[in-house]
Coordinates of C-alpha atoms and ligand atoms in Angstrom, one line a residue:
M1 CA 220.5 138.6 70.8
R2 CA 219.0 140.7 73.5
S3 CA 216.7 143.6 73.0
F4 CA 214.8 145.5 75.6
W5 CA 211.8 147.6 75.6
I6 CA 211.1 150.2 78.1
E7 CA 207.7 150.3 79.5
F8 CA 206.5 153.3 81.4
L9 CA 203.5 154.6 83.3
T10 CA 202.1 158.0 82.8
A11 CA 200.7 160.5 85.2
A12 CA 198.0 163.0 84.7
A13 CA 198.9 166.2 82.9
S14 CA 197.8 169.3 84.7
H15 CA 198.0 173.0 84.6
P16 CA 200.1 174.9 82.1
F17 CA 203.0 177.2 82.6
P18 CA 201.9 180.5 80.9
A19 CA 203.6 180.3 77.6
I20 CA 203.2 183.9 76.4
P21 CA 205.4 186.5 78.1
G22 CA 203.3 189.1 79.9
D23 CA 200.4 186.7 80.0
I24 CA 200.4 186.2 83.7
P25 CA 197.2 184.7 84.9
T26 CA 195.6 185.8 88.1
P27 CA 194.6 183.1 90.5
Y28 CA 191.1 183.0 88.9
D29 CA 191.7 183.0 85.2
F30 CA 193.2 179.6 84.7
D31 CA 190.0 178.2 83.3
H32 CA 190.2 180.8 80.6
M33 CA 193.8 180.2 79.6
F34 CA 192.7 178.6 76.3
P35 CA 189.3 180.3 75.6
N36 CA 188.6 178.3 72.5
V37 CA 187.2 174.8 72.2
P38 CA 189.4 172.0 70.8
A39 CA 188.6 170.5 67.5
A40 CA 188.0 167.2 69.2
P41 CA 188.2 166.0 72.8
G42 CA 191.8 165.5 73.8
M43 CA 193.1 167.8 71.0
P44 CA 195.0 170.9 72.0
C45 CA 193.3 174.3 71.7
A46 CA 194.8 176.9 69.4
G47 CA 197.8 178.3 71.2
E48 CA 198.0 175.5 73.7
D49 CA 201.4 174.1 74.1
R50 CA 201.6 170.6 75.4
S51 CA 205.3 170.9 76.3
I52 CA 204.4 173.2 79.2
Y53 CA 202.2 170.9 81.2
R54 CA 203.1 169.3 84.4
R55 CA 204.3 165.9 83.8
G56 CA 204.4 163.1 86.2
A57 CA 207.4 161.0 87.1
R58 CA 207.6 157.4 85.9
R59 CA 209.5 154.3 86.5
W60 CA 210.5 152.6 83.4
R61 CA 211.0 148.9 83.5
K62 CA 213.2 147.0 81.2
L63 CA 211.6 144.2 79.3
Y64 CA 213.8 141.6 77.6
R65 CA 212.6 140.0 74.4
V66 CA 213.7 136.5 73.6
N67 CA 211.9 134.0 71.3
G68 CA 208.6 135.8 71.6
H69 CA 208.8 136.0 75.4
I70 CA 208.9 139.3 77.1
F71 CA 210.8 138.9 80.3
Q72 CA 210.8 141.1 83.2
A73 CA 213.2 140.8 86.2
K74 CA 211.4 139.5 89.3
R75 CA 212.1 138.6 92.8
F76 CA 210.6 135.3 93.9
N77 CA 209.4 134.8 97.5
R78 CA 208.1 131.3 97.0
R79 CA 209.6 128.3 95.5
A80 CA 210.2 128.9 91.8
F81 CA 212.1 126.7 89.3
C82 CA 213.8 127.7 86.1
A83 CA 212.1 126.3 83.0
F84 CA 215.4 126.1 81.3
C85 CA 217.8 124.4 83.7
Q86 CA 215.2 123.1 86.2
D87 CA 217.1 124.4 89.1
R88 CA 215.6 126.5 91.8
I89 CA 215.5 130.2 91.4
W90 CA 216.7 131.7 94.6
G91 CA 218.9 134.3 96.2
L92 CA 218.6 137.9 97.0
G93 CA 217.5 140.6 94.5
R94 CA 215.9 140.0 91.2
Q95 CA 217.3 136.6 90.5
G96 CA 214.7 135.5 88.0
F97 CA 213.0 136.6 84.8
K98 CA 209.2 136.0 84.2
C99 CA 207.6 136.3 80.8
I100 CA 204.8 138.8 81.1
Q101 CA 202.7 136.9 78.6
C102 CA 203.1 133.2 79.2
K103 CA 204.4 133.6 82.8
L104 CA 207.4 131.3 82.1
L105 CA 210.0 131.5 84.9
V106 CA 213.7 131.3 84.2
H107 CA 217.0 132.4 85.8
K108 CA 218.3 135.7 84.6
K109 CA 221.4 133.8 83.5
C110 CA 219.3 131.4 81.5
H111 CA 216.9 133.7 79.8
K112 CA 218.9 134.2 76.6
L113 CA 219.1 130.4 76.2
V114 CA 215.4 129.7 76.2
Q115 CA 214.4 127.7 73.1
K116 CA 210.8 127.2 73.8
P117 CA 208.8 130.0 72.1
C118 CA 206.3 132.0 74.0
S119 CA 202.9 130.2 73.9
N120 CA 200.7 133.3 73.8
E121 CA 202.6 135.9 72.0
H122 CA 199.4 137.0 70.2
V123 CA 197.3 137.4 73.3
D124 CA 198.6 140.5 75.0
P125 CA 200.9 142.5 72.8
V126 CA 202.5 145.4 74.6
E127 CA 201.2 148.0 72.3
V128 CA 201.6 151.7 72.3
K129 CA 198.5 153.5 73.3
E130 CA 197.6 157.1 73.7
D131 CA 196.1 158.0 77.0
A132 CA 193.7 160.8 77.7
N133 CA 196.5 163.2 78.1
G134 CA 197.9 162.5 74.7
E135 CA 201.0 161.0 76.2
S136 CA 202.0 157.7 74.8
T137 CA 201.9 154.8 77.2
L138 CA 202.9 151.2 77.0
G139 CA 201.1 148.2 78.5
R140 CA 200.3 148.5 82.1
A141 CA 199.8 152.2 81.9
S142 CA 196.2 151.6 80.9
S143 CA 195.5 150.8 84.5
V144 CA 196.1 154.5 85.2
R145 CA 192.9 156.4 85.7
S146 CA 192.9 159.6 83.8
R147 CA 191.6 162.7 85.4
A148 CA 188.9 163.1 82.8
E149 CA 187.2 159.9 83.8
P150 CA 184.5 160.4 86.4
E151 CA 185.0 158.4 89.5
P152 CA 182.4 155.8 90.4
L153 CA 180.4 155.8 93.6
P154 CA 181.8 156.8 96.9
E155 CA 183.6 154.2 98.9
T156 CA 181.9 152.8 101.9
P157 CA 185.0 152.5 104.1
P158 CA 185.9 148.9 104.8
A159 CA 184.9 147.8 108.2
P160 CA 187.7 149.1 110.4
P161 CA 189.0 147.2 113.4
A162 CA 187.3 148.2 116.6
P163 CA 188.7 151.6 117.4
V164 CA 191.3 151.6 120.0
R165 CA 191.8 154.8 122.0
A166 CA 195.3 156.0 123.0
E167 CA 194.2 156.1 126.6
D168 CA 193.2 152.4 126.5
L169 CA 196.7 151.3 125.6
E170 CA 199.7 150.5 127.8
P171 CA 202.1 153.4 128.1
G172 CA 204.5 153.4 125.3
S173 CA 202.3 151.5 122.9
Q174 CA 200.7 153.4 120.1
R175 CA 197.4 153.0 118.3
H176 CA 197.3 152.9 114.6
Y177 CA 195.2 155.2 112.5
S178 CA 192.5 154.2 110.0
L179 CA 190.6 155.9 107.2
E180 CA 187.8 156.6 109.7
D181 CA 190.0 159.0 111.7
F182 CA 190.2 161.4 108.7
E183 CA 187.8 163.6 106.9
L184 CA 188.8 163.8 103.2
I185 CA 188.7 167.4 102.2
R186 CA 189.9 167.5 98.6
V187 CA 192.2 166.1 95.9
I188 CA 195.4 168.2 95.6
G189 CA 197.6 166.1 93.3
R190 CA 197.9 162.9 91.3
G191 CA 200.8 160.9 90.0
S192 CA 201.1 157.7 88.0
Y193 CA 200.7 155.5 91.1
A194 CA 199.2 157.8 93.7
K195 CA 196.5 160.3 94.4
V196 CA 197.1 162.9 97.1
L197 CA 194.4 164.4 99.2
M198 CA 194.1 167.1 101.7
V199 CA 192.6 165.6 104.9
E200 CA 191.7 166.5 108.4
L201 CA 192.4 164.3 111.4
K202 CA 189.0 164.5 113.1
R203 CA 190.3 164.3 116.6
T204 CA 192.6 167.3 116.5
K205 CA 191.2 169.1 113.5
R206 CA 194.7 169.3 112.1
V207 CA 195.2 169.2 108.3
Y208 CA 197.5 166.7 106.5
A209 CA 198.3 165.6 103.0
M210 CA 197.4 162.0 102.4
K211 CA 199.1 160.0 99.6
V212 CA 196.9 157.1 98.6
I213 CA 198.3 154.2 96.6
K214 CA 196.3 151.3 95.2
K215 CA 197.8 148.0 96.2
A216 CA 196.7 146.4 92.9
L217 CA 199.2 148.8 91.2
V218 CA 202.1 147.8 93.3
T219 CA 201.9 144.0 93.5
D220 CA 205.1 143.6 91.5
D221 CA 208.0 142.7 93.7
E222 CA 210.0 145.7 92.7
D223 CA 207.1 148.0 93.5
I224 CA 206.9 146.6 97.0
D225 CA 210.5 147.4 97.5
W226 CA 209.7 150.9 96.4
V227 CA 206.9 151.2 99.0
Q228 CA 209.4 150.2 101.7
T229 CA 211.9 152.7 100.4
E230 CA 209.4 155.5 100.5
K231 CA 208.6 154.7 104.1
H232 CA 212.3 154.6 105.1
V233 CA 213.0 157.9 103.4
F234 CA 210.0 159.4 105.2
E235 CA 211.5 158.3 108.5
T236 CA 214.9 159.9 107.6
A237 CA 213.3 163.0 106.2
S238 CA 211.2 163.7 109.3
N239 CA 214.4 165.1 110.8
H240 CA 215.1 167.8 108.3
P241 CA 213.5 171.2 108.0
F242 CA 213.4 171.1 104.2
L243 CA 211.8 167.7 103.7
V244 CA 208.2 166.7 104.4
G245 CA 207.8 164.4 107.3
L246 CA 205.5 161.5 107.9
H247 CA 202.7 161.5 110.4
S248 CA 201.5 157.9 110.0
C249 CA 200.9 155.0 107.6
F250 CA 197.9 152.6 107.5
Q251 CA 196.2 150.4 105.0
T252 CA 192.8 149.1 103.9
P253 CA 192.4 145.9 101.9
S254 CA 192.8 147.8 98.6
R255 CA 195.1 150.8 99.5
L256 CA 198.1 152.1 101.3
F257 CA 198.0 155.5 103.0
F258 CA 200.9 157.8 103.8
V259 CA 199.7 160.7 106.1
I260 CA 202.1 163.5 105.5
E261 CA 202.7 166.8 107.3
F262 CA 200.8 169.4 105.4
V263 CA 202.7 172.2 103.7
R264 CA 200.4 175.1 103.0
G265 CA 201.9 177.5 100.5
G266 CA 201.5 175.5 97.3
D267 CA 204.4 174.4 95.1
L268 CA 207.0 176.2 93.1
M269 CA 205.3 175.3 89.8
F270 CA 202.3 177.2 90.9
H271 CA 204.3 180.2 92.1
M272 CA 206.4 180.3 88.9
Q273 CA 203.1 180.5 86.9
R274 CA 202.3 183.7 88.7
Q275 CA 205.8 185.1 88.6
R276 CA 206.9 184.2 85.1
R277 CA 210.5 184.3 86.2
L278 CA 212.2 184.9 89.6
P279 CA 214.7 187.5 90.5
E280 CA 218.1 185.9 91.0
E281 CA 218.0 186.6 94.7
H282 CA 214.8 184.5 95.1
A283 CA 216.1 181.7 92.9
R284 CA 219.3 181.6 94.9
F285 CA 217.4 181.2 98.1
Y286 CA 215.3 178.3 96.8
A287 CA 218.2 176.6 95.0
A288 CA 220.3 176.9 98.3
E289 CA 217.6 175.4 100.5
I290 CA 217.0 172.6 97.9
S291 CA 220.8 171.9 97.9
L292 CA 220.8 171.4 101.6
A293 CA 217.8 169.0 101.4
L294 CA 219.5 167.0 98.6
H295 CA 222.8 167.0 100.4
F296 CA 221.1 165.7 103.6
L297 CA 219.5 162.8 101.6
H298 CA 222.8 162.0 99.8
E299 CA 224.7 161.9 103.0
R300 CA 222.2 159.2 104.1
G301 CA 222.6 157.2 101.0
V302 CA 219.4 158.4 99.2
I303 CA 219.1 159.6 95.6
Y304 CA 215.9 161.7 95.4
R305 CA 215.5 161.2 91.6
D306 CA 212.4 163.3 91.2
L307 CA 213.3 167.0 91.8
K308 CA 211.0 169.2 89.9
L309 CA 208.9 172.4 90.4
D310 CA 205.8 170.3 91.5
N311 CA 207.7 168.6 94.3
V312 CA 209.1 171.8 95.8
L313 CA 206.5 173.0 98.3
L314 CA 206.5 176.3 100.2
D315 CA 205.6 176.5 103.8
H316 CA 203.6 179.3 105.4
E317 CA 206.8 181.4 105.8
G318 CA 208.1 180.7 102.4
H319 CA 210.8 178.0 103.2
I320 CA 210.9 175.1 100.9
K321 CA 210.1 171.4 101.6
L322 CA 210.6 168.6 99.1
T323 CA 207.8 166.1 98.8
D324 CA 207.2 162.7 97.2
Y325 CA 209.9 160.1 98.0
G326 CA 208.3 157.5 95.6
M327 CA 211.2 157.7 93.2
C328 CA 214.0 157.6 95.8
K329 CA 216.8 155.0 95.7
E330 CA 218.2 154.2 99.1
G331 CA 221.3 152.4 100.4
V332 CA 223.7 154.2 98.0
R333 CA 227.2 154.8 99.3
P334 CA 229.6 157.4 97.8
G335 CA 230.8 156.1 94.4
D336 CA 227.9 153.5 94.2
T337 CA 225.8 153.5 91.1
T338 CA 222.4 152.3 90.0
S339 CA 220.8 152.0 86.6
T340 CA 217.0 152.2 86.8
F341 CA 215.5 154.5 84.1
C342 CA 213.2 156.7 86.0
G343 CA 212.1 160.3 86.6
T344 CA 210.1 163.0 85.0
P345 CA 211.1 163.5 81.3
N346 CA 212.2 167.2 81.4
Y347 CA 214.5 166.6 84.4
I348 CA 216.1 163.3 83.4
A349 CA 219.9 163.5 83.4
P350 CA 221.8 162.6 80.3
E351 CA 223.6 159.7 82.0
I352 CA 220.2 158.0 82.7
L353 CA 219.2 158.5 79.1
R354 CA 222.5 157.0 77.9
G355 CA 221.7 154.0 80.0
E356 CA 224.8 154.5 82.1
E357 CA 225.2 153.6 85.7
Y358 CA 224.6 156.7 87.8
G359 CA 224.7 158.1 91.3
F360 CA 223.8 161.3 93.2
S361 CA 224.8 163.3 90.1
V362 CA 221.3 163.0 88.7
D363 CA 219.8 165.2 91.5
W364 CA 222.3 168.0 90.8
W365 CA 221.4 167.9 87.1
A366 CA 217.7 168.2 88.0
L367 CA 218.6 171.1 90.3
G368 CA 220.2 172.7 87.3
V369 CA 217.0 172.3 85.2
L370 CA 214.9 173.6 88.0
T371 CA 217.2 176.6 88.7
Y372 CA 217.2 177.4 85.0
E373 CA 213.3 177.3 85.0
M374 CA 213.3 179.7 88.0
L375 CA 215.7 182.2 86.4
A376 CA 214.6 182.0 82.7
G377 CA 210.9 181.2 83.2
R378 CA 211.1 178.3 80.8
S379 CA 212.7 174.9 80.5
P380 CA 216.3 174.7 79.2
F381 CA 214.9 172.1 76.8
D382 CA 211.9 174.2 75.7
I383 CA 210.6 172.6 72.6
A384 CA 207.6 175.0 72.5
Q385 CA 208.4 176.1 69.0
A386 CA 208.3 172.5 67.9
A387 CA 204.9 171.9 69.4
D388 CA 203.2 172.1 66.0
N389 CA 205.5 169.5 64.5
P390 CA 204.4 166.1 65.7
D391 CA 207.8 164.6 65.1
Q392 CA 209.4 167.1 67.4
N393 CA 206.9 166.9 70.1
T394 CA 207.7 163.4 71.4
E395 CA 209.5 162.2 74.4
D396 CA 212.2 160.8 72.1
Y397 CA 212.8 164.2 70.7
L398 CA 213.0 165.7 74.2
F399 CA 215.5 163.1 75.2
Q400 CA 217.6 163.8 72.1
V401 CA 217.6 167.5 73.0
I402 CA 218.7 166.7 76.5
L403 CA 221.5 164.6 75.2
E404 CA 222.7 166.7 72.4
K405 CA 221.6 170.3 72.5
T406 CA 224.0 172.9 73.8
I407 CA 222.1 174.7 76.5
R408 CA 221.6 178.4 75.8
I409 CA 221.6 180.7 78.8
P410 CA 219.6 183.9 78.4
R411 CA 221.9 186.9 78.2
S412 CA 219.8 188.7 80.8
L413 CA 221.2 186.5 83.5
S414 CA 224.3 187.5 85.5
V415 CA 227.7 185.8 84.9
K416 CA 227.5 184.0 88.2
A417 CA 224.0 182.6 87.5
A418 CA 225.1 181.5 84.0
S419 CA 228.1 179.8 85.6
V420 CA 226.1 177.9 88.2
L421 CA 223.6 176.7 85.5
K422 CA 226.5 175.6 83.2
G423 CA 227.9 173.8 86.3
F424 CA 224.8 171.8 87.1
L425 CA 223.8 171.3 83.5
N426 CA 227.1 169.7 82.5
K427 CA 226.2 166.6 80.5
N428 CA 229.2 164.8 81.9
P429 CA 228.4 163.8 85.5
A430 CA 232.1 163.5 86.3
E431 CA 232.5 167.2 85.6
R432 CA 229.2 168.4 86.9
L433 CA 229.0 170.9 89.8
G434 CA 228.4 169.0 93.1
C435 CA 229.7 165.7 91.7
G436 CA 233.5 166.1 91.7
E437 CA 236.1 165.6 94.4
G438 CA 234.9 168.7 96.3
A439 CA 231.3 167.6 95.9
F440 CA 229.0 169.7 98.1
L441 CA 231.7 172.2 99.0
D442 CA 231.9 173.1 95.4
I443 CA 228.3 174.2 95.5
V444 CA 228.7 176.0 98.8
N445 CA 231.7 177.9 97.5
H446 CA 230.3 178.7 94.1
P447 CA 230.2 182.5 93.4
F448 CA 226.5 182.3 92.7
F449 CA 225.9 181.3 96.3
K450 CA 228.5 183.7 97.8
S451 CA 225.8 185.7 99.8
I452 CA 224.3 182.5 101.3
E453 CA 225.0 181.9 105.0
W454 CA 224.6 178.2 104.9
E455 CA 224.4 177.5 108.6
M456 CA 221.8 180.2 109.2
L457 CA 219.9 178.9 106.2
E458 CA 219.8 175.3 107.5
Q459 CA 218.4 176.6 110.8
K460 CA 215.7 178.5 108.9
Q461 CA 217.2 181.7 110.2
V462 CA 217.2 183.4 106.8
V463 CA 214.0 185.2 106.0
P464 CA 212.5 183.8 102.7
P465 CA 212.2 186.3 99.8
F466 CA 208.5 185.6 99.4
K467 CA 205.8 184.8 101.9
P468 CA 202.8 182.9 100.5
R469 CA 199.6 184.8 101.2
L470 CA 197.5 182.6 103.5
E471 CA 194.3 183.5 105.1
G472 CA 193.7 180.6 107.3
E473 CA 194.9 177.0 107.9
R474 CA 192.7 175.8 105.1
D475 CA 193.1 178.6 102.6
L476 CA 193.1 177.2 99.1
A477 CA 194.3 180.3 97.2
N478 CA 197.8 178.8 96.7
F479 CA 196.7 175.5 95.4
P480 CA 196.7 174.5 91.8
P481 CA 193.1 174.9 90.6
E482 CA 193.0 171.9 88.3
F483 CA 191.6 169.5 90.9
T484 CA 188.9 171.7 92.3
D485 CA 185.9 169.8 90.8
E486 CA 187.4 166.4 91.4
P487 CA 185.4 164.3 93.8
V488 CA 187.4 163.6 96.9
H489 CA 186.0 160.2 97.7
L490 CA 187.8 156.9 97.1
T491 CA 186.3 154.4 94.7
P492 CA 184.7 151.4 96.4
D493 CA 186.8 148.3 96.9
D494 CA 186.4 145.7 94.2
D495 CA 186.4 142.2 95.8
T496 CA 187.8 140.6 92.7
V497 CA 190.7 143.0 92.6
I498 CA 191.3 142.5 96.4
A499 CA 191.2 138.7 96.0
D500 CA 194.3 138.9 93.8
I501 CA 196.3 141.0 96.3
D502 CA 198.8 139.1 98.5
Q503 CA 198.1 141.0 101.8
S504 CA 201.2 139.4 103.4
E505 CA 203.3 141.7 101.2
F506 CA 202.0 144.7 103.1
E507 CA 202.3 143.3 106.6
G508 CA 203.7 145.8 109.1
F509 CA 203.0 148.8 106.9
E510 CA 201.2 150.6 109.8
Y511 CA 203.3 153.3 111.4
V512 CA 202.8 156.2 113.7
N513 CA 205.5 158.9 114.0
P514 CA 206.2 159.2 117.7
L515 CA 207.4 162.8 117.4
L516 CA 204.3 164.0 115.6
M517 CA 202.1 162.0 118.0
S518 CA 203.5 163.9 121.0
L519 CA 203.1 167.2 119.2
E520 CA 199.5 166.3 118.6
D521 CA 198.9 165.6 122.2
C522 CA 200.1 169.1 123.1
V523 CA 197.1 170.7 121.4
Ligands
C58_1 C1 201.4 169.6 95.0 N1 202.3 169.5 93.8 S1 203.4 163.4 96.9 C2 200.4 168.6 95.0 N2 200.9 167.3 94.9 C3 201.5 166.7 96.0 N3 201.5 167.3 97.2 C4 202.1 166.8 98.3 N4 202.7 165.6 98.3 C5 202.7 164.9 97.1 N5 201.8 169.0 101.8 C6 202.1 165.4 96.0 C7 202.2 164.4 94.9 C8 202.8 163.3 95.3 C9 203.0 162.1 94.5 C10 202.1 162.1 93.3 C11 202.0 163.4 92.6 C12 201.5 164.5 93.5 C13 202.0 167.6 99.5 C14 202.6 167.1 100.7 C15 202.5 167.9 101.8 C16 201.2 169.5 100.7 C17 201.3 168.8 99.5 C18 200.8 171.0 94.9 C19 200.1 171.4 96.2 C20 200.9 171.8 97.3 C21 200.3 172.1 98.5 C22 198.9 172.1 98.6 C23 198.1 171.7 97.5 C24 198.8 171.4 96.3

């Protein structure tokens, strides 16, 4: 008999969506949203609703339990032999299973036949823990630093290779960047695997976002695949106006760095917190620009899988740009499907929850959730009223609601808006808007989008409905305030951790975007 567990990693919770109508915070009163003191650290304040916090995306991994073993699918680079049939484990993909406790290696096809019980079942049970955010986590999630924890001493940057200047190189060859080239300004975001900083390239004084990933967290084979995917998607995305582009990649012994073009106007979550809900005209504009970005990715075989308010950034004019390609799936052809259980709880499509194979449809579902949030000022699966009942405040309950509850559309919305929401939020992916025969044309031709001039929109020729107020290049007014006191430095490298990292896995990670390089030289 096969059973599987689903392990997941949590991200830091962050700032709340104002829960009370009319209670629109000004940029400066976030610290006073919940003026009372919680009964105990980590407990909610009176009136605090945990369902409204930002939640990070996660990748779940399936764990197969047989005879006390807890197997996880693995790809093996080196010689590995099956403990059951003694044959070599080889081939492409994740051909083998490894027990996370006793490290036993077997073929996927042999794992159910293993007779030998796990030798150290008692040692490392995968138990449910509560992390600092009150979110339940399993196993590996304990390696996730919570925001409440103070960071240790500043990092002395590892000795960089002798700096090479662009002028010293042969024409056509490019230098790589290193941590030394950047001034770290502040922390602007955090996910389950990554921390995102605002940085300045010292030479040009230009500002960038820098996504920092600890190698120790990505040493699993499937995680390394994911780093490659993120880089490929960045390369593709650099050609689209509504997707953030990559400036460069580099590494230190402990970390990987993605230097990303900086988008200054904050994210849609932050803007929604000020607006409460958006006029239909505004929501239509954002939903249409997002549709173009998703369609561009889909045409290139990429499922985005992490559309949410936090990942929709606004540029200085008010156009959108999607960020974070860490959840993307690449190499998907029309009709192809995948089955990884991943995403951010509130936006996960029913087909993923049902454990079905899925394709691009999951992104259109997430666009439905996001558009609903823009128009209604709350999630379609709002379980705010259930926040006091612990049984109804769990992820399982949220998933049950996504799977079963009929979505109620506020009567204040127009017929066309209600229709587009019902279209995207169809629980059957085969019937969902954007997923049928007509696919993208069905979205383009939907009455809700009638006033959109799609070609003009894609060329950024349509004036956005809202222009973020920005004083200067480094104006912080549009940024979520929750990271303001967080120290910006990186923790020092730990030699024992580094010793366990197989650096060959990250060979060739360095990259410089030739287009952005030449732009830089213009200044
Ligand atoms: C924004 N939600 S990738 C902060 N978080 C992030 N911002 C940007 N990229 C990423 N220009 C993130 C996160 C990623 C993965 C882990 C979770 C957080 C970004 C990229 C390019 C700006 C930001 C909110 C925000 C937007 C703009 C400035 C400051 C904060």
